[in-house]
Coordinates of C-alpha atoms and ligand atoms in Angstrom, one line a residue:
Chain A
M455 CA -2.8 4.1 15.8
N456 CA -3.4 6.0 19.1
T457 CA -2.8 5.9 22.8
S458 CA -6.1 7.6 23.7
K459 CA -9.1 5.8 25.0
E460 CA -11.2 3.8 22.5
N461 CA -14.7 5.2 22.1
L462 CA -16.3 3.0 19.5
D463 CA -17.2 -0.6 19.6
E464 CA -15.9 -3.0 17.0
T465 CA -18.6 -3.8 14.4
P466 CA -20.0 -7.2 15.1
F467 CA -19.3 -10.2 12.8
Q468 CA -22.0 -12.1 11.0
T469 CA -21.6 -15.4 9.1
A470 CA -20.0 -15.2 5.6
G471 CA -22.8 -17.7 4.5
P472 CA -22.6 -20.2 1.7
F473 CA -22.2 -17.7 -1.1
L474 CA -19.0 -15.9 -0.1
H475 CA -17.3 -16.8 -3.4
I476 CA -19.5 -14.2 -5.2
G477 CA -17.8 -11.4 -3.2
C478 CA -14.4 -12.8 -2.5
M479 CA -13.5 -15.3 -5.2
P480 CA -15.9 -14.7 -8.2
N481 CA -13.5 -16.2 -10.7
A482 CA -13.5 -19.5 -8.8
I483 CA -17.2 -19.8 -9.5
K484 CA -18.9 -18.8 -12.7
I485 CA -18.5 -15.1 -12.4
K486 CA -15.6 -14.5 -14.7
K487 CA -14.2 -11.2 -16.1
L488 CA -15.6 -9.0 -13.4
Y489 CA -12.2 -8.9 -11.6
Q490 CA -9.1 -9.7 -13.5
N491 CA -7.9 -12.1 -10.7
D492 CA -9.2 -13.4 -7.5
L493 CA -7.3 -11.9 -4.6
G494 CA -4.6 -14.0 -2.9
E495 CA -4.2 -16.5 -5.7
K496 CA -0.4 -16.4 -5.2
P497 CA 1.0 -15.2 -1.9
F498 CA 4.5 -14.5 -3.3
K499 CA 4.2 -13.6 -7.0
N500 CA 7.9 -13.5 -7.8
K501 CA 8.9 -16.8 -6.4
N502 CA 9.6 -19.9 -8.5
E503 CA 7.8 -23.2 -7.9
N504 CA 11.0 -24.8 -6.5
E505 CA 11.2 -22.1 -3.8
L506 CA 7.8 -23.0 -2.4
I507 CA 6.5 -25.5 0.1
T508 CA 3.1 -27.2 -0.1
I509 CA 0.6 -27.3 2.7
E510 CA -2.4 -29.6 2.2
G511 CA -5.4 -30.4 4.3
S512 CA -9.1 -30.5 4.9
V513 CA -11.5 -28.7 7.2
F514 CA -13.7 -31.3 9.1
D515 CA -17.0 -30.5 10.8
G516 CA -18.2 -32.2 14.0
N517 CA -19.5 -35.2 12.0
G518 CA -16.1 -35.8 10.5
I519 CA -17.3 -34.5 7.1
A520 CA -14.7 -32.6 5.0
L521 CA -16.2 -29.3 4.0
D522 CA -15.9 -27.6 0.6
D523 CA -17.9 -24.4 1.3
V524 CA -15.2 -22.8 3.6
M525 CA -12.8 -20.0 2.7
L526 CA -9.3 -20.0 4.1
E527 CA -7.1 -16.9 4.3
T528 CA -3.4 -16.9 5.3
W529 CA -1.0 -14.1 6.1
Q530 CA 2.7 -14.6 6.8
C531 CA 6.2 -13.2 6.6
D532 CA 8.7 -14.2 4.0
E533 CA 11.6 -16.7 4.4
K534 CA 13.7 -14.0 6.0
G535 CA 11.1 -13.2 8.6
E536 CA 10.1 -9.9 7.0
F537 CA 6.4 -8.9 6.6
K538 CA 5.7 -7.0 3.3
E539 CA 2.4 -5.3 2.7
D540 CA 2.0 -6.5 -0.8
S541 CA 2.9 -10.1 -0.4
G542 CA 2.2 -13.0 2.0
F543 CA -1.5 -13.0 1.7
A544 CA -3.4 -16.0 0.2
R545 CA -7.0 -16.9 -0.1
F546 CA -8.2 -20.4 -1.1
I547 CA -11.0 -23.0 -0.9
P548 CA -11.0 -26.8 -0.8
N549 CA -11.4 -28.6 -4.1
N550 CA -15.1 -29.6 -4.3
L551 CA -14.2 -33.2 -5.3
T552 CA -11.2 -34.0 -3.1
K553 CA -12.3 -31.6 -0.3
K554 CA -8.6 -30.7 0.0
F555 CA -7.1 -27.3 0.0
V556 CA -3.5 -26.8 -1.2
L557 CA -1.4 -23.8 -0.3
K558 CA 1.8 -23.2 -2.1
T559 CA 3.9 -20.6 -0.4
V560 CA 7.4 -19.8 0.9
K561 CA 8.3 -21.3 4.3
P562 CA 8.2 -18.4 6.7
G563 CA 11.2 -17.5 8.7
T564 CA 11.5 -16.7 12.4
F565 CA 10.9 -13.1 13.4
K566 CA 11.4 -10.9 16.5
D567 CA 8.1 -9.2 17.4
F568 CA 7.4 -5.6 18.7
D569 CA 8.0 -6.9 22.2
G570 CA 11.4 -8.5 21.3
K571 CA 10.2 -12.1 21.5
I572 CA 11.3 -14.6 18.8
H573 CA 8.5 -16.4 17.1
S574 CA 8.9 -19.8 15.5
P575 CA 8.1 -19.9 11.8
H576 CA 4.3 -19.9 11.4
I577 CA 1.5 -18.8 9.1
S578 CA -1.7 -17.0 10.4
L579 CA -4.8 -18.7 9.2
S580 CA -8.5 -17.6 9.2
I581 CA -11.5 -19.7 8.3
S582 CA -14.9 -18.3 7.3
S583 CA -18.0 -20.2 6.3
R584 CA -21.7 -20.9 6.6
G585 CA -22.4 -21.9 10.2
L586 CA -19.6 -19.8 11.7
N587 CA -21.0 -16.6 13.1
M588 CA -17.5 -15.3 13.5
T589 CA -14.3 -16.0 11.4
L590 CA -12.0 -18.4 13.2
N591 CA -8.3 -17.8 13.7
T592 CA -5.4 -20.2 14.2
R593 CA -1.7 -20.6 13.2
I594 CA 0.2 -23.2 11.2
Y595 CA 3.6 -24.1 12.7
F596 CA 5.9 -26.7 11.1
E597 CA 7.0 -30.1 12.4
G598 CA 10.8 -30.3 12.5
D599 CA 11.2 -26.6 13.5
E600 CA 12.4 -25.4 16.9
L601 CA 9.1 -24.8 18.6
K602 CA 9.5 -25.0 22.4
N603 CA 10.4 -21.4 23.0
D604 CA 7.7 -19.9 20.7
P605 CA 5.7 -17.3 22.8
L606 CA 2.4 -18.7 21.8
L607 CA 3.1 -22.5 21.8
S608 CA 4.8 -22.2 25.2
I609 CA 1.7 -20.8 26.9
I610 CA -0.7 -23.5 25.6
N611 CA -1.2 -26.2 28.2
N612 CA -3.3 -28.6 26.2
S613 CA -2.6 -31.9 24.5
N614 CA -4.3 -30.5 21.3
V615 CA -1.3 -28.1 20.9
N616 CA -0.3 -30.5 18.1
S617 CA -3.3 -29.3 16.1
L618 CA -1.2 -26.1 15.4
I619 CA 1.7 -28.0 13.9
A620 CA 1.7 -29.1 10.3
K621 CA 3.0 -32.7 9.8
K622 CA 5.9 -33.1 7.5
I623 CA 5.0 -35.6 4.8
K624 CA 8.2 -35.3 2.8
K625 CA 10.7 -32.5 2.0
G626 CA 8.8 -29.3 1.4
S627 CA 5.4 -30.9 1.8
Y628 CA 3.1 -30.7 4.9
L629 CA -0.3 -31.9 6.1
F630 CA -2.5 -29.6 8.1
N631 CA -6.0 -30.7 8.9
I632 CA -8.5 -28.5 10.8
L633 CA -11.1 -30.1 13.1
L634 CA -13.9 -27.7 14.0
Q635 CA -15.2 -29.9 16.8
G636 CA -14.5 -33.2 18.7
E637 CA -11.9 -34.6 21.0
K638 CA -9.1 -33.4 18.7
E639 CA -10.7 -30.0 18.1
T640 CA -8.2 -27.6 16.6
I641 CA -7.0 -24.8 18.9
F642 CA -8.4 -21.5 17.8
L643 CA -7.0 -18.2 18.9
D644 CA -8.4 -14.9 20.2
I645 CA -6.0 -12.8 18.2
Chain B
M813 CA 10.7 0.8 23.1
N814 CA 7.4 0.7 21.4
V815 CA 4.9 -2.1 21.9
K816 CA 1.8 -2.4 19.8
S817 CA -1.2 -4.5 20.6
L818 CA -4.7 -4.9 19.3
I819 CA -7.5 -3.9 21.7
R820 CA -8.9 -7.1 23.2
R821 CA -12.1 -8.1 21.4
N822 CA -15.3 -7.6 23.4
Y823 CA -17.1 -10.9 22.9
N824 CA -20.2 -9.5 24.7
K825 CA -20.8 -7.3 21.6
Q826 CA -20.1 -10.1 19.1
P827 CA -22.4 -13.0 18.0
K828 CA -22.3 -16.3 19.8
V829 CA -20.5 -18.8 17.6
D830 CA -22.1 -21.8 19.3
F831 CA -25.8 -20.8 18.7
P832 CA -28.0 -23.8 17.8
N833 CA -30.9 -21.6 16.6
Y834 CA -28.7 -21.2 13.6
K835 CA -28.7 -24.8 12.6
S836 CA -25.5 -24.8 10.5
S837 CA -23.6 -23.8 13.6
I838 CA -24.4 -27.0 15.4
F839 CA -21.7 -29.1 13.8
R840 CA -19.4 -26.3 12.9
A841 CA -19.0 -24.1 15.9
P842 CA -15.9 -25.0 18.0
K843 CA -16.7 -25.9 21.6
N844 CA -13.4 -25.1 23.4
K845 CA -12.4 -21.7 24.6
K846 CA -10.1 -19.7 22.4
I847 CA -6.6 -19.0 23.5
S848 CA -5.7 -15.4 24.2
F849 CA -2.1 -14.2 23.8
S850 CA -0.3 -10.9 23.2
S851 CA -0.4 -9.5 19.6
S852 CA 2.7 -9.9 17.5
D853 CA 3.6 -8.7 14.0
S854 CA 1.5 -11.6 12.6
E855 CA -1.7 -10.0 13.9
I856 CA -0.8 -6.3 13.9
L857 CA 0.6 -6.2 10.3
G858 CA -1.6 -7.2 7.4
P859 CA -2.0 -7.2 3.6
I860 CA -2.5 -3.8 2.0
F861 CA -4.3 -3.7 -1.3
N862 CA -3.2 -1.5 -4.2
K863 CA -5.5 0.8 -6.1
S864 CA -4.5 -0.9 -9.3
I865 CA -6.7 -3.9 -8.5
I866 CA -9.9 -1.9 -8.5
G867 CA -11.7 -1.4 -11.8
E868 CA -13.8 1.6 -12.6
L869 CA -17.1 -0.2 -12.2
D870 CA -16.1 -2.4 -9.3
N871 CA -18.3 -0.4 -6.8
N872 CA -21.2 -0.1 -9.3
L873 CA -23.2 -3.3 -9.1
T874 CA -25.9 -1.8 -11.4
L875 CA -23.4 -1.7 -14.3
N876 CA -20.6 -4.1 -13.6
F877 CA -22.4 -7.2 -15.0
S878 CA -25.0 -5.5 -17.2
K879 CA -25.4 -6.6 -20.8
N880 CA -25.9 -3.9 -23.5
N881 CA -26.3 -1.4 -20.7
N882 CA -29.5 -3.1 -19.5
S883 CA -30.3 -2.3 -15.8
P884 CA -30.8 -5.0 -13.3
L885 CA -34.3 -5.3 -12.0
G886 CA -35.2 -3.7 -8.7
H887 CA -34.8 -0.3 -7.2
K888 CA -31.4 1.4 -7.0
I889 CA -29.8 2.1 -3.7
I890 CA -26.6 3.8 -2.6
V891 CA -24.9 2.2 0.4
Y892 CA -22.2 4.4 1.9
G893 CA -20.3 5.1 5.1
T894 CA -16.9 5.2 6.7
V895 CA -14.4 2.7 7.9
S896 CA -12.7 3.8 11.1
D897 CA -10.9 2.2 14.0
Q898 CA -12.2 2.1 17.6
F899 CA -10.4 5.4 18.3
T900 CA -12.5 7.1 15.5
N901 CA -9.4 7.4 13.2
P902 CA -10.6 6.9 9.6
I903 CA -8.9 4.0 7.8
E904 CA -7.7 4.9 4.3
G905 CA -7.2 2.1 1.8
A906 CA -9.4 -0.4 3.6
L907 CA -10.6 -3.1 1.1
I908 CA -14.4 -3.7 1.2
E909 CA -15.8 -6.6 -0.8
I910 CA -19.6 -7.0 -0.9
W911 CA -21.9 -9.7 -2.2
Q912 CA -25.7 -9.9 -2.2
A913 CA -28.8 -11.5 -3.6
N914 CA -30.6 -9.9 -6.6
S915 CA -34.0 -8.1 -6.2
A916 CA -35.8 -11.4 -6.3
G917 CA -33.7 -12.8 -3.4
K918 CA -31.5 -15.1 -5.6
Y919 CA -27.7 -15.4 -5.6
L920 CA -25.8 -16.0 -8.7
H921 CA -24.4 -19.2 -7.3
D922 CA -24.9 -22.9 -8.1
N923 CA -25.5 -23.7 -4.5
D924 CA -28.5 -21.4 -4.2
K925 CA -31.5 -23.7 -4.6
N926 CA -34.1 -20.9 -4.1
S927 CA -36.5 -21.1 -7.1
A928 CA -36.4 -17.3 -7.6
P929 CA -35.1 -16.1 -11.0
I930 CA -31.5 -15.0 -11.6
D931 CA -31.1 -11.6 -13.2
P932 CA -28.8 -11.8 -16.3
N933 CA -27.7 -8.2 -15.6
F934 CA -26.7 -8.6 -12.0
A935 CA -23.8 -10.6 -10.4
G936 CA -24.2 -9.2 -6.9
C937 CA -20.5 -8.6 -6.3
G938 CA -18.6 -5.3 -5.8
R939 CA -15.5 -3.9 -4.1
C940 CA -13.7 -0.7 -3.4
L941 CA -10.9 0.9 -1.3
T942 CA -11.8 3.6 1.2
T943 CA -10.6 7.2 0.6
S944 CA -8.4 9.3 2.8
T945 CA -11.4 10.0 5.0
G946 CA -12.3 6.3 5.3
Y947 CA -15.3 6.8 3.0
Y948 CA -16.8 4.2 0.8
E949 CA -19.8 4.0 -1.5
F950 CA -21.6 1.3 -3.6
L951 CA -24.3 1.8 -6.1
T952 CA -26.4 -1.3 -6.2
I953 CA -30.0 -2.8 -6.2
Q954 CA -32.1 -3.4 -3.2
P955 CA -31.5 -7.1 -2.4
G956 CA -34.7 -9.2 -1.8
P957 CA -35.3 -11.3 1.3
Y958 CA -35.0 -15.1 0.7
P959 CA -36.1 -18.4 2.2
Y960 CA -33.5 -20.9 3.5
P961 CA -33.7 -24.2 5.4
N962 CA -33.0 -23.7 9.1
R963 CA -35.7 -24.7 11.7
G964 CA -38.0 -25.5 8.8
I965 CA -38.0 -22.8 6.1
E966 CA -37.1 -19.4 7.4
W967 CA -36.6 -16.1 5.7
R968 CA -33.5 -14.0 5.8
P969 CA -34.1 -10.3 6.2
M970 CA -32.7 -8.2 3.3
H971 CA -28.9 -7.9 3.7
I972 CA -25.6 -7.2 2.0
H973 CA -22.5 -9.3 3.0
F974 CA -19.4 -7.3 3.8
S975 CA -15.8 -8.4 3.9
V976 CA -13.3 -5.8 5.2
F977 CA -9.6 -5.6 5.5
G978 CA -8.1 -2.7 7.4
K979 CA -4.3 -2.5 8.0
S980 CA -3.8 -5.5 10.1
F981 CA -4.8 -9.2 9.9
G982 CA -6.3 -8.9 13.4
Q983 CA -8.7 -6.2 12.1
R984 CA -10.2 -8.5 9.5
L985 CA -14.0 -8.4 9.6
I986 CA -16.8 -10.3 7.8
T987 CA -20.3 -9.1 8.5
Q988 CA -23.7 -8.2 7.0
M989 CA -25.6 -4.9 6.7
Y990 CA -29.3 -5.0 7.2
F991 CA -32.0 -2.4 6.3
E992 CA -33.9 -0.1 8.6
G993 CA -37.5 -1.1 9.1
D994 CA -37.2 -4.7 7.8
P995 CA -39.9 -6.8 9.6
L996 CA -37.8 -10.0 9.2
L997 CA -35.0 -8.7 11.4
K998 CA -36.6 -9.6 14.7
N999 CA -36.8 -13.3 14.1
C1000 CA -33.5 -13.8 12.3
P1001 CA -31.3 -16.3 14.2
M1002 CA -28.1 -14.8 12.7
V1003 CA -29.0 -11.3 13.9
N1004 CA -30.2 -12.7 17.2
S1005 CA -26.9 -14.5 17.8
I1006 CA -25.8 -11.0 18.9
A1007 CA -27.3 -10.5 22.4
D1008 CA -26.3 -6.9 22.8
E1009 CA -29.1 -4.6 21.4
K1010 CA -26.8 -1.7 20.6
A1011 CA -24.4 -4.0 18.8
K1012 CA -27.2 -5.6 16.8
K1013 CA -28.5 -2.2 15.8
S1014 CA -25.1 -1.1 14.6
L1015 CA -25.5 -3.6 11.7
I1016 CA -28.7 -1.9 10.4
G1017 CA -28.1 0.6 7.6
A1018 CA -30.0 3.8 8.3
L1019 CA -32.2 5.3 5.6
D1020 CA -30.8 8.7 4.6
T1021 CA -33.7 10.6 3.1
S1022 CA -31.7 13.8 2.4
R1023 CA -29.6 11.9 -0.1
S1024 CA -32.4 9.8 -1.4
N1025 CA -34.5 12.8 -2.4
T1026 CA -31.8 14.5 -4.5
Q1027 CA -30.5 11.5 -6.4
N1028 CA -33.7 9.5 -7.3
L1029 CA -32.5 6.5 -5.3
L1030 CA -32.7 5.3 -1.8
A1031 CA -29.5 5.9 0.3
Y1032 CA -28.5 3.8 3.3
K1033 CA -25.6 4.7 5.7
F1034 CA -23.5 2.0 7.3
N1035 CA -20.4 2.9 9.2
I1036 CA -17.9 0.2 10.0
V1037 CA -15.6 0.1 13.0
L1038 CA -12.5 -2.1 13.0
R1039 CA -10.4 -2.9 16.0
G1040 CA -8.0 -0.3 17.4
I1041 CA -4.3 -0.8 17.8
K1042 CA -2.7 0.5 21.1
Q1043 CA 0.8 1.8 21.1
T1044 CA 2.6 1.8 24.4
Y1045 CA 6.1 3.2 25.1
F1046 CA 8.4 1.7 27.7
E1047 CA 11.2 4.0 28.3
N1048 CA 13.4 1.9 30.5
R1049 CA 12.8 -1.4 28.8
R1050 CA 15.7 -3.0 26.9
E1051 CA 14.9 -4.8 23.7
G1052 CA 14.4 -8.5 24.1
L1053 CA 13.1 -8.2 27.7
Ligands
FE2316 FE1 -27.0 -14.0 2.4

């Protein structure tokens, strides 16, 4: 952290390619035993199943095909709105048969940011895959929460703003589909 | 009060996401403009990874998958460098995960349809955390170039994939390191999706002969720069305004 002038350029991104599992989730493919666990298997290790919500969805390309070679990563605060360095991170891929991803996590709380603004409950999400020269970023908000004063949602003047809001299916269960292209293209963020 | 923000990303020095020469991008690259907004805790904070996750051989790809101490095929290389932010501050504890093809240009992955052989002693994955000076190092094998379907069959230059976590979710980087002198670099659409020549060159690991000559292996240096975080103080600002 610094207030002086920046003098280096950020290293450019390149696509993660189709084989990112080797480096990021070796246990999810056939490379077992090298690492004890894949990182981000559970975002909150000490929580019981009944304290968790479920967010399900698929990532669709411009042809409407649900992809299974994408990697998703999420980062969030806990139910009290507190960010903890050692929890709140998850990494997952869609199931290769159903093409659906499932994230089980705690429902994040609201928090007040460095600038004093109150943020509605949300999860930060990044998507990396073959065909994406840069990782994409977006946020997952929740249907049923107070959303109209959120500092991000309130500046988006676009009917696709709903793409950032997970639909409530039943208590504790949400649907969040991601559309990479098309009329209903998900809103992506320059974070 | 104290307001933190990530330095705005300079997209002139980043690859174009919508870049049809890279065929897979055609139906995957979003078409709409990204929404910019001011950074919050969600972007400035991030997961920090503990030393306890890293095994002794995790940064040694020549041994971490070898059977009965057999070496993988190919010549050994060291890939090393530093992770810093845009203000040149070293980042300690950055997590680097790498993956690569073996010396024949084959990945240990079911979806790799290249007919080259797998190497039973090489998985092609490694990871480490940077030291207090931001330093990292991997001992591995020179990856081979490989063919892939794009505009017909094209060849990827030799490369190692890098995934990096600094201290904040907004610093997250996924990239590839290339090798100095590789003739395949100039026609690679993924490399050429970066228009800026200096930015493109920053992805090419530089051959370090001083180190190569003393350790019987080739050494390549690749420094990584993650986004900087600005801290601004507003003396007369009340919280919440
Ligand atoms: Fe590759």
